[in-house]
Short mmCIF file of C-alpha atoms and ligand atoms in Angstrom, two decimals:
data_model
loop_
_atom_site.label_atom_id
_atom_site.label_comp_id
_atom_site.label_asym_id
_atom_site.label_seq_id
_atom_site.Cartn_x
_atom_site.Cartn_y
_atom_site.Cartn_z
CA MET A 6 1.30 4.72 15.97
CA LYS A 7 3.00 1.81 14.53
CA ALA A 8 2.26 1.64 10.41
CA VAL A 9 3.81 -0.12 7.57
CA CYS A 10 5.88 2.49 5.30
CA TRP A 11 7.35 2.30 2.27
CA HIS A 12 11.05 3.00 1.30
CA GLY A 13 11.98 2.29 -2.11
CA ALA A 14 11.56 -0.92 -3.96
CA ASN A 15 12.10 -4.04 -1.60
CA ASP A 16 11.94 -1.97 1.27
CA VAL A 17 9.51 -2.07 3.34
CA ARG A 18 9.72 -0.85 7.25
CA VAL A 19 7.32 -0.52 10.98
CA GLU A 20 7.89 2.85 11.72
CA THR A 21 6.23 4.80 14.71
CA VAL A 22 4.66 7.46 12.84
CA PRO A 23 1.86 10.67 13.87
CA ASP A 24 -1.32 8.82 14.60
CA PRO A 25 -4.24 9.55 11.70
CA LYS A 26 -6.19 13.25 12.82
CA ILE A 27 -10.06 13.61 11.86
CA LEU A 28 -9.08 16.40 9.25
CA ASN A 29 -12.93 16.62 7.24
CA PRO A 30 -16.77 16.79 8.73
CA ARG A 31 -16.85 13.67 7.11
CA ASP A 32 -14.32 11.97 8.02
CA ALA A 33 -13.86 9.01 10.23
CA ILE A 34 -10.86 7.62 12.50
CA VAL A 35 -11.07 3.52 12.18
CA LYS A 36 -8.57 1.27 14.62
CA ILE A 37 -7.80 -1.78 12.54
CA THR A 38 -7.85 -5.21 13.53
CA SER A 39 -7.33 -7.03 10.48
CA THR A 40 -5.31 -5.77 7.19
CA ALA A 41 -4.16 -7.53 3.99
CA ILE A 42 -1.18 -7.39 1.58
CA CYS A 43 -2.91 -7.45 -2.07
CA GLY A 44 -1.07 -8.57 -5.43
CA SER A 45 -1.47 -4.41 -6.05
CA ASP A 46 0.45 -3.85 -3.01
CA LEU A 47 3.36 -5.77 -4.65
CA HIS A 48 3.43 -3.81 -7.79
CA LEU A 49 4.40 -0.94 -5.13
CA TYR A 50 6.79 -3.19 -3.64
CA ASP A 51 8.87 -4.17 -7.15
CA GLY A 52 8.18 -0.21 -7.85
CA TYR A 53 6.03 -0.18 -10.72
CA ILE A 54 4.29 2.91 -9.04
CA PRO A 55 5.41 6.40 -9.62
CA THR A 56 4.62 9.00 -7.09
CA MET A 57 5.71 7.18 -4.21
CA GLU A 58 7.21 8.88 -1.78
CA LYS A 59 9.90 7.09 1.22
CA GLY A 60 7.83 7.01 4.76
CA ASP A 61 4.27 6.53 2.50
CA ILE A 62 1.86 3.89 4.73
CA LEU A 63 0.66 0.81 2.51
CA GLY A 64 -2.56 -0.85 2.59
CA HIS A 65 -5.80 -0.73 1.02
CA GLU A 66 -7.25 -3.95 2.42
CA PHE A 67 -8.23 -3.05 6.28
CA MET A 68 -11.32 -3.26 8.73
CA GLY A 69 -11.78 -2.27 12.23
CA GLU A 70 -13.30 -0.25 14.77
CA VAL A 71 -14.76 2.73 14.67
CA VAL A 72 -12.92 5.66 17.31
CA GLU A 73 -13.83 9.36 16.29
CA LEU A 74 -16.13 10.60 13.90
CA GLY A 75 -16.44 14.22 12.17
CA SER A 76 -19.16 15.90 12.57
CA ALA A 77 -21.21 15.38 9.66
CA VAL A 78 -21.22 11.11 9.73
CA LYS A 79 -24.98 10.53 11.03
CA ASN A 80 -25.06 7.23 9.85
CA ILE A 81 -22.31 5.44 11.71
CA LYS A 82 -21.84 5.54 15.39
CA ILE A 83 -18.25 5.16 17.47
CA GLY A 84 -17.60 1.40 18.08
CA ASP A 85 -19.07 0.40 15.05
CA ARG A 86 -16.82 -2.19 13.50
CA VAL A 87 -16.70 -1.37 9.62
CA VAL A 88 -15.05 -2.61 6.55
CA ILE A 89 -14.09 0.27 3.73
CA PRO A 90 -13.76 -0.06 0.17
CA PHE A 91 -10.16 0.58 -1.01
CA THR A 92 -11.43 3.08 -3.57
CA ILE A 93 -11.91 6.14 -1.82
CA SER A 94 -15.48 7.44 -3.39
CA CYS A 95 -17.38 11.29 -2.11
CA GLY A 96 -20.71 9.36 -3.20
CA ASN A 97 -21.97 12.25 -4.75
CA CYS A 98 -20.46 13.01 -8.40
CA PHE A 99 -21.45 12.46 -11.95
CA PHE A 100 -19.89 8.84 -11.47
CA CYS A 101 -20.60 7.37 -8.12
CA ASN A 102 -24.47 8.93 -8.84
CA ARG A 103 -23.61 6.05 -11.66
CA ASP A 104 -22.17 3.29 -9.55
CA LEU A 105 -19.18 3.78 -10.42
CA TRP A 106 -17.30 4.68 -7.62
CA SER A 107 -13.62 3.56 -8.43
CA LEU A 108 -14.04 6.83 -10.64
CA CYS A 109 -14.98 9.52 -8.33
CA ASP A 110 -14.06 13.01 -9.55
CA ASN A 111 -14.10 14.43 -6.08
CA SER A 112 -11.84 12.16 -4.33
CA ASN A 113 -8.19 12.54 -5.69
CA PRO A 114 -6.73 16.20 -5.22
CA ASN A 115 -4.12 14.82 -7.28
CA ALA A 116 -5.69 13.52 -10.45
CA TRP A 117 -3.98 16.29 -12.71
CA ILE A 118 -0.85 14.20 -11.75
CA ALA A 119 -2.05 10.93 -12.77
CA GLU A 120 -3.03 12.75 -15.86
CA LYS A 121 0.06 13.85 -17.09
CA LEU A 122 1.90 10.58 -15.96
CA MET A 123 -0.23 8.51 -17.61
CA GLY A 124 -3.25 10.08 -19.40
CA HIS A 125 -6.03 9.35 -17.16
CA SER A 126 -7.69 11.01 -13.68
CA PRO A 127 -8.21 8.21 -11.36
CA SER A 128 -10.32 8.48 -8.02
CA GLY A 129 -8.37 8.09 -4.49
CA LEU A 130 -7.16 4.95 -2.85
CA PHE A 131 -5.55 3.94 -0.14
CA GLY A 132 -2.07 3.85 0.29
CA TYR A 133 -1.43 3.65 -3.10
CA SER A 134 0.66 6.74 -4.30
CA HIS A 135 0.43 10.68 -4.74
CA MET A 136 -1.24 10.71 -8.09
CA LEU A 137 -3.99 8.57 -6.36
CA GLY A 138 -4.71 10.96 -3.65
CA GLY A 139 -1.37 10.55 -1.33
CA TYR A 140 -3.87 8.95 1.47
CA ALA A 141 -2.20 6.83 4.38
CA GLY A 142 -3.07 3.35 3.96
CA GLY A 143 -4.24 1.20 6.50
CA GLN A 144 -1.42 -1.25 7.03
CA ALA A 145 -1.26 0.53 10.59
CA GLU A 146 -2.86 0.44 14.03
CA TYR A 147 -4.88 3.65 12.49
CA ALA A 148 -6.40 5.10 9.78
CA ARG A 149 -8.47 8.47 8.39
CA VAL A 150 -11.39 7.21 5.86
CA PRO A 151 -12.89 10.36 4.18
CA PHE A 152 -16.21 10.33 2.89
CA ALA A 153 -16.86 8.25 6.12
CA ASP A 154 -20.84 8.37 5.87
CA VAL A 155 -20.54 6.66 2.17
CA GLY A 156 -16.91 4.48 2.50
CA LEU A 157 -17.57 2.50 5.67
CA PHE A 158 -19.88 -0.25 6.14
CA LYS A 159 -20.68 -1.70 9.19
CA VAL A 160 -19.89 -5.38 9.66
CA PRO A 161 -23.56 -7.62 10.82
CA ASP A 162 -22.74 -9.28 14.58
CA GLY A 163 -21.63 -12.72 14.33
CA LEU A 164 -19.39 -12.80 11.09
CA GLU A 165 -15.14 -12.78 12.21
CA ASP A 166 -12.64 -10.70 10.75
CA ASP A 167 -11.27 -13.00 8.32
CA GLN A 168 -15.03 -13.60 6.78
CA VAL A 169 -15.81 -10.00 5.89
CA LEU A 170 -11.99 -8.17 5.27
CA PHE A 171 -11.95 -9.31 1.49
CA LEU A 172 -15.17 -7.07 1.29
CA THR A 173 -12.85 -4.65 1.07
CA ASP A 174 -11.10 -5.57 -2.44
CA ILE A 175 -10.35 -8.78 -3.64
CA PHE A 176 -14.08 -10.58 -3.59
CA PRO A 177 -15.48 -7.42 -5.31
CA THR A 178 -12.75 -7.19 -7.17
CA GLY A 179 -12.81 -11.22 -8.48
CA TYR A 180 -16.64 -10.72 -8.47
CA MET A 181 -16.53 -7.62 -10.91
CA ALA A 182 -14.33 -9.05 -12.85
CA ALA A 183 -16.67 -12.23 -13.57
CA GLU A 184 -19.26 -9.95 -14.11
CA ASN A 185 -18.00 -8.36 -16.81
CA CYS A 186 -17.88 -11.53 -18.46
CA ASP A 187 -21.59 -11.14 -19.16
CA ILE A 188 -21.67 -15.05 -18.43
CA GLU A 189 -24.40 -17.25 -20.20
CA PRO A 190 -25.62 -20.74 -19.06
CA GLY A 191 -23.35 -23.24 -20.37
CA ASP A 192 -20.80 -20.89 -20.85
CA THR A 193 -16.38 -21.38 -20.51
CA VAL A 194 -14.50 -18.96 -18.86
CA ALA A 195 -10.85 -18.99 -18.66
CA VAL A 196 -8.51 -17.16 -16.11
CA TRP A 197 -5.19 -16.06 -15.73
CA GLY A 198 -3.66 -16.04 -12.16
CA CYS A 199 -5.04 -18.18 -9.53
CA GLY A 200 -3.27 -15.46 -6.78
CA PRO A 201 -6.18 -13.91 -4.44
CA VAL A 202 -7.80 -12.22 -7.22
CA GLY A 203 -8.11 -15.09 -9.59
CA GLN A 204 -9.22 -17.30 -6.79
CA PHE A 205 -12.03 -14.94 -5.91
CA ALA A 206 -13.16 -14.49 -9.94
CA ILE A 207 -13.23 -18.14 -10.18
CA ARG A 208 -15.40 -18.66 -7.50
CA SER A 209 -17.60 -15.91 -8.93
CA ALA A 210 -17.39 -17.34 -12.22
CA TYR A 211 -19.60 -20.03 -11.23
CA LEU A 212 -22.19 -17.93 -8.72
CA LEU A 213 -22.90 -16.37 -11.80
CA GLY A 214 -23.23 -19.02 -13.61
CA ALA A 215 -20.42 -20.23 -15.30
CA GLU A 216 -20.34 -23.95 -16.93
CA GLN A 217 -16.90 -24.54 -16.69
CA VAL A 218 -13.89 -22.73 -15.20
CA ILE A 219 -10.11 -23.24 -16.11
CA ALA A 220 -7.43 -21.85 -14.31
CA ILE A 221 -4.02 -20.27 -15.26
CA ASP A 222 -0.99 -20.13 -13.42
CA ARG A 223 2.70 -21.54 -12.64
CA ILE A 224 2.50 -22.19 -9.04
CA PRO A 225 1.09 -25.17 -8.09
CA GLU A 226 -0.01 -24.57 -4.82
CA ARG A 227 -2.15 -21.65 -6.46
CA LEU A 228 -3.56 -24.54 -9.21
CA LYS A 229 -4.29 -26.72 -6.67
CA MET A 230 -6.47 -24.04 -4.68
CA ALA A 231 -8.40 -23.58 -7.81
CA GLU A 232 -9.04 -27.00 -8.31
CA GLU A 233 -10.09 -27.90 -4.70
CA TYR A 234 -11.87 -24.98 -3.50
CA GLY A 235 -12.52 -23.15 -6.91
CA LYS A 236 -13.63 -26.53 -8.61
CA ALA A 237 -11.94 -25.51 -11.59
CA LYS A 238 -9.69 -27.26 -14.52
CA VAL A 239 -6.33 -25.89 -14.47
CA LEU A 240 -3.60 -25.55 -16.59
CA ASN A 241 0.32 -24.76 -15.43
CA TYR A 242 1.46 -22.40 -18.29
CA THR A 243 5.33 -23.41 -18.41
CA GLU A 244 3.92 -27.35 -18.62
CA VAL A 245 1.36 -26.51 -21.39
CA ASP A 246 0.76 -24.30 -24.50
CA VAL A 247 -1.94 -22.96 -23.57
CA GLY A 248 -3.96 -21.16 -26.09
CA GLU A 249 -3.98 -24.89 -27.43
CA ALA A 250 -4.93 -26.77 -24.19
CA LEU A 251 -7.69 -23.70 -24.23
CA LYS A 252 -8.68 -25.07 -27.89
CA GLU A 253 -8.63 -28.70 -27.28
CA MET A 254 -11.15 -27.76 -24.04
CA THR A 255 -13.49 -24.95 -25.82
CA GLY A 256 -14.01 -27.92 -28.75
CA GLY A 257 -11.75 -25.57 -30.81
CA ARG A 258 -13.68 -22.54 -30.19
CA GLY A 259 -12.19 -20.60 -27.25
CA PRO A 260 -13.34 -19.45 -24.15
CA ASP A 261 -16.25 -17.50 -24.01
CA ALA A 262 -14.74 -14.96 -21.45
CA CYS A 263 -11.32 -14.58 -20.23
CA ILE A 264 -10.06 -13.05 -17.37
CA ASP A 265 -6.77 -10.94 -16.95
CA ALA A 266 -5.75 -11.23 -13.40
CA VAL A 267 -2.33 -10.83 -13.02
CA GLY A 268 -2.14 -7.47 -14.79
CA MET A 269 2.38 -5.82 -14.61
CA GLU A 270 3.77 -9.00 -13.48
CA ALA A 271 3.21 -10.68 -16.67
CA HIS A 272 5.66 -8.27 -18.35
CA GLY A 273 7.92 -8.72 -16.02
CA THR A 274 9.57 -5.62 -17.29
CA ASP A 275 12.34 -3.33 -15.35
CA PHE A 276 9.06 -0.63 -14.12
CA MET A 277 10.95 0.52 -11.80
CA GLY A 278 13.80 1.85 -14.19
CA LEU A 279 11.48 3.39 -16.21
CA PHE A 280 9.12 5.02 -14.18
CA ASP A 281 12.13 6.79 -12.24
CA GLN A 282 11.68 8.95 -15.37
CA VAL A 283 8.50 9.11 -15.40
CA LYS A 284 8.38 11.96 -18.01
CA GLN A 285 10.14 10.52 -20.32
CA THR A 286 7.18 8.65 -22.70
CA VAL A 287 6.94 5.09 -21.70
CA ARG A 288 7.80 1.82 -23.90
CA LEU A 289 7.63 -1.71 -22.52
CA GLU A 290 8.69 -4.11 -24.84
CA THR A 291 8.69 -7.81 -23.77
CA ASP A 292 8.90 -11.32 -25.46
CA ARG A 293 7.11 -12.69 -23.65
CA PRO A 294 3.85 -13.68 -23.47
CA THR A 295 1.66 -11.59 -21.41
CA ALA A 296 -1.46 -12.86 -19.66
CA LEU A 297 -3.30 -10.44 -21.53
CA ARG A 298 -1.96 -11.11 -25.06
CA GLU A 299 -2.76 -14.79 -24.28
CA ALA A 300 -6.52 -13.98 -22.97
CA ILE A 301 -6.92 -11.72 -26.50
CA VAL A 302 -5.57 -14.29 -28.88
CA ALA A 303 -7.72 -17.31 -26.46
CA CYS A 304 -10.76 -15.74 -26.66
CA ARG A 305 -13.68 -17.29 -29.07
CA LYS A 306 -15.09 -14.59 -31.62
CA GLY A 307 -17.51 -12.21 -30.05
CA GLY A 308 -16.58 -13.46 -26.61
CA ASN A 309 -15.53 -10.91 -23.16
CA VAL A 310 -12.12 -10.62 -22.21
CA SER A 311 -11.80 -8.98 -18.66
CA ILE A 312 -9.10 -6.99 -17.16
CA PRO A 313 -9.15 -6.57 -13.30
CA GLY A 314 -5.10 -7.13 -13.44
CA VAL A 315 -3.35 -3.76 -12.58
CA TYR A 316 -1.59 -1.91 -15.72
CA GLY A 317 0.48 1.12 -14.27
CA GLY A 318 1.47 2.79 -17.53
CA PHE A 319 1.46 1.74 -21.42
CA ILE A 320 1.76 -1.47 -22.59
CA ASP A 321 2.85 -2.44 -25.91
CA LYS A 322 2.04 -5.46 -28.28
CA VAL A 323 -1.50 -5.84 -27.33
CA PRO A 324 -3.08 -7.48 -30.03
CA MET A 325 -5.48 -4.86 -30.82
CA GLY A 326 -6.01 -6.42 -34.85
CA ALA A 327 -6.83 -9.46 -32.73
CA ALA A 328 -9.54 -8.06 -30.72
CA MET A 329 -10.89 -5.70 -32.99
CA ASN A 330 -11.27 -8.59 -35.74
CA LYS A 331 -12.96 -10.83 -33.44
CA ALA A 332 -15.66 -8.05 -32.14
CA LEU A 333 -14.23 -8.79 -28.56
CA THR A 334 -15.77 -6.90 -25.46
CA MET A 335 -13.23 -6.18 -23.35
CA LYS A 336 -13.70 -4.29 -19.74
CA THR A 337 -11.42 -3.17 -17.25
CA GLY A 338 -11.32 -1.38 -14.17
CA GLN A 339 -10.90 -0.14 -10.58
CA THR A 340 -13.47 -2.42 -8.82
CA HIS A 341 -16.84 0.13 -7.71
CA VAL A 342 -16.53 -1.94 -4.28
CA HIS A 343 -18.88 0.63 -3.24
CA LYS A 344 -21.35 -0.90 -5.36
CA TYR A 345 -20.92 -4.74 -4.44
CA LEU A 346 -19.94 -4.58 -0.88
CA LYS A 347 -23.54 -5.19 0.29
CA PRO A 348 -24.40 -8.01 -1.95
CA LEU A 349 -21.95 -10.12 -1.65
CA LEU A 350 -21.88 -9.64 2.20
CA GLU A 351 -24.87 -11.30 1.63
CA HIS A 352 -23.56 -14.21 0.14
CA ILE A 353 -21.39 -14.44 3.03
CA GLN A 354 -23.93 -14.50 5.01
CA LYS A 355 -26.03 -17.01 3.12
CA GLY A 356 -23.09 -19.36 3.47
CA ASP A 357 -22.54 -19.27 -0.81
CA ILE A 358 -18.90 -18.61 0.02
CA ASP A 359 -16.54 -18.03 2.93
CA PRO A 360 -13.59 -16.01 2.02
CA SER A 361 -11.23 -17.10 4.37
CA PHE A 362 -10.42 -19.43 2.01
CA VAL A 363 -7.54 -17.62 0.33
CA ILE A 364 -5.84 -16.87 3.77
CA THR A 365 -2.65 -18.84 4.15
CA HIS A 366 -0.54 -16.55 6.45
CA GLN A 367 -1.48 -14.72 9.72
CA LEU A 368 1.01 -12.39 11.37
CA PRO A 369 1.24 -9.47 13.43
CA LEU A 370 2.17 -5.74 11.98
CA GLU A 371 5.42 -5.89 12.92
CA GLN A 372 6.17 -8.79 10.84
CA ALA A 373 4.86 -6.71 7.51
CA PRO A 374 8.51 -7.09 5.58
CA GLN A 375 8.51 -10.41 5.99
CA GLY A 376 4.89 -10.65 5.26
CA TYR A 377 5.68 -8.66 1.59
CA GLU A 378 9.16 -10.80 0.96
CA ILE A 379 6.80 -14.35 1.30
CA PHE A 380 3.54 -13.12 -0.71
CA LYS A 381 6.08 -11.59 -3.62
CA HIS A 382 8.30 -14.55 -3.59
CA LYS A 383 5.12 -17.28 -2.70
CA GLN A 384 7.02 -18.69 -0.29
CA ASP A 385 5.55 -21.32 2.24
CA ASN A 386 2.59 -22.04 -0.33
CA CYS A 387 1.57 -18.84 0.21
CA ILE A 388 -1.80 -17.38 -1.48
CA LYS A 389 -2.95 -14.42 1.28
CA VAL A 390 -1.47 -12.41 4.08
CA VAL A 391 -3.29 -10.50 6.51
CA LEU A 392 -1.31 -8.50 9.24
CA LYS A 393 -2.75 -7.97 12.79
CA PRO A 394 -1.72 -4.88 14.04
P1 LIG B 418 -0.44 -12.33 -7.06
O1 LIG B 418 0.67 -11.50 -7.76
O2 LIG B 418 -0.77 -12.73 -5.47
O3 LIG B 418 -1.26 -13.17 -8.23
C1 LIG B 418 -0.59 -13.06 -9.44
C2 LIG B 418 -0.57 -14.80 -10.14
O4 LIG B 418 -0.63 -14.66 -11.66
C3 LIG B 418 0.34 -15.42 -9.40
O5 LIG B 418 -0.39 -16.40 -8.88
C4 LIG B 418 1.17 -15.50 -10.45
O6 LIG B 418 2.02 -16.85 -10.92
C5 LIG B 418 0.64 -15.73 -11.99
N1 LIG B 418 0.71 -15.31 -13.26
C6 LIG B 418 1.48 -14.09 -13.53
N2 LIG B 418 2.18 -14.64 -14.29
C7 LIG B 418 1.31 -15.28 -15.55
C8 LIG B 418 0.69 -15.42 -16.90
N3 LIG B 418 1.64 -14.96 -17.87
N4 LIG B 418 -0.13 -16.55 -16.81
C9 LIG B 418 -0.88 -16.85 -15.59
N5 LIG B 418 -0.96 -16.43 -14.34
C10 LIG B 418 0.16 -15.63 -14.65
O7 LIG B 418 -1.70 -11.15 -6.72
P2 LIG B 418 -3.58 -10.90 -6.80
O8 LIG B 418 -3.40 -10.51 -5.31
O9 LIG B 418 -4.22 -11.98 -7.03
O10 LIG B 418 -3.89 -9.48 -8.00
C11 LIG B 418 -3.66 -9.98 -9.46
C12 LIG B 418 -3.80 -8.72 -10.10
O11 LIG B 418 -5.14 -7.98 -9.97
C13 LIG B 418 -2.78 -7.36 -9.75
O12 LIG B 418 -2.35 -7.26 -10.62
C14 LIG B 418 -3.38 -6.76 -8.89
O13 LIG B 418 -2.75 -5.53 -8.42
C15 LIG B 418 -4.55 -6.62 -9.23
N6 LIG B 418 -5.92 -6.36 -8.72
C16 LIG B 418 -7.05 -5.23 -9.42
C17 LIG B 418 -7.89 -4.58 -8.60
C18 LIG B 418 -8.79 -3.87 -9.47
O14 LIG B 418 -9.49 -3.29 -8.80
N7 LIG B 418 -8.34 -3.93 -10.78
C19 LIG B 418 -8.16 -4.81 -7.37
C20 LIG B 418 -7.24 -5.45 -6.22
C21 LIG B 418 -5.86 -6.67 -7.31
ZN1 LIG B 419 -5.92 -4.93 -3.16
#
């Protein structure tokens, strides 16, 4: 089959690789019909995430048709159209039983590597390095889905791929980010980053009852989408002092909740060089105000800081003093997609939201290398790229 393979920083190639096979009774093989490039893929493309190997298949936002099933999968049929959470979860462990699916204890055989490198043992993810399980990703014609009995969600008839594809990641991610803000009536929520995740965080903050959402970015088209589709007030951080502007817009108090939907991009640091020598202690220094720092400082006393943005290692200069003395609540994490998928599917079915609004580019799988470049550099007004195998 054809698949998008990682070959180093800024180097992805479409190659012919062996088809995936059923390895365990709870596996399924899915023929992929749509697959997207995520801001998280850019961390791999930028070379920020260690334990990638040349030839690794990328992609964790994908859907398609079930073509083969392991003997233990009884709740799904061959031919079913399915979406697949990007986090791999067993459905039976301490964490899965508490709806903390992205913290599954049984889906990452290489958790010890992450533990050693980063001090944590996350669940497995599709297409996201060996320390996160070494699973082949879904930017390909086929993928193997482990724990398919809990990891495949049947798509109801009448919904297009574009409407449900983002249930795999960015819609639940934006939603969990907003839910982590514990929004109360009248609240103002500020969202750093108007990429796909930020766009869904904005929409979700309103779905959860926010009075006002303020969105921050530097890319005009992304700010425009936040304003027009998201009904957010917008700030271009290259033009205004974000902290001052937020104060002014909130009667001097600061937003009730702040969402960092940026992650590592804001650091502008050479992670590649650092992670080449991952065994050394990694210290990241930068004088640029990062989204996260700005969010902590801007948030009102007693407010909530929600961090869907991905961080891969250690970061310095997080203003812990401000967080502590303002009694902030901070919540973060890879998204518990399995928990949110069905309720968010209902929102789509009811017409509360059509997630396809973020798609600006549809390309054949063969053009994935161009897709990565366009998405990384926000060329051609790009917000989200969907690849069609
Ligand atoms: P993206 O790269 O398309 O968007 C990031 C946006 O942040 C860009 O529009 C950029 O201009 C903006 N930005 C950069 N620095 C900024 C700053 N200092 N202040 C305000 N805006 C700034 O990525 P995306 O797909 O929207 O993903 C966003 C983040 O969410 C990434 O870190 C990604 O890894 C993460 N993510 C997390 C999860 C999860 O489970 N927690 C899932 C998916 C994505
Ligand atoms: Zn993603």
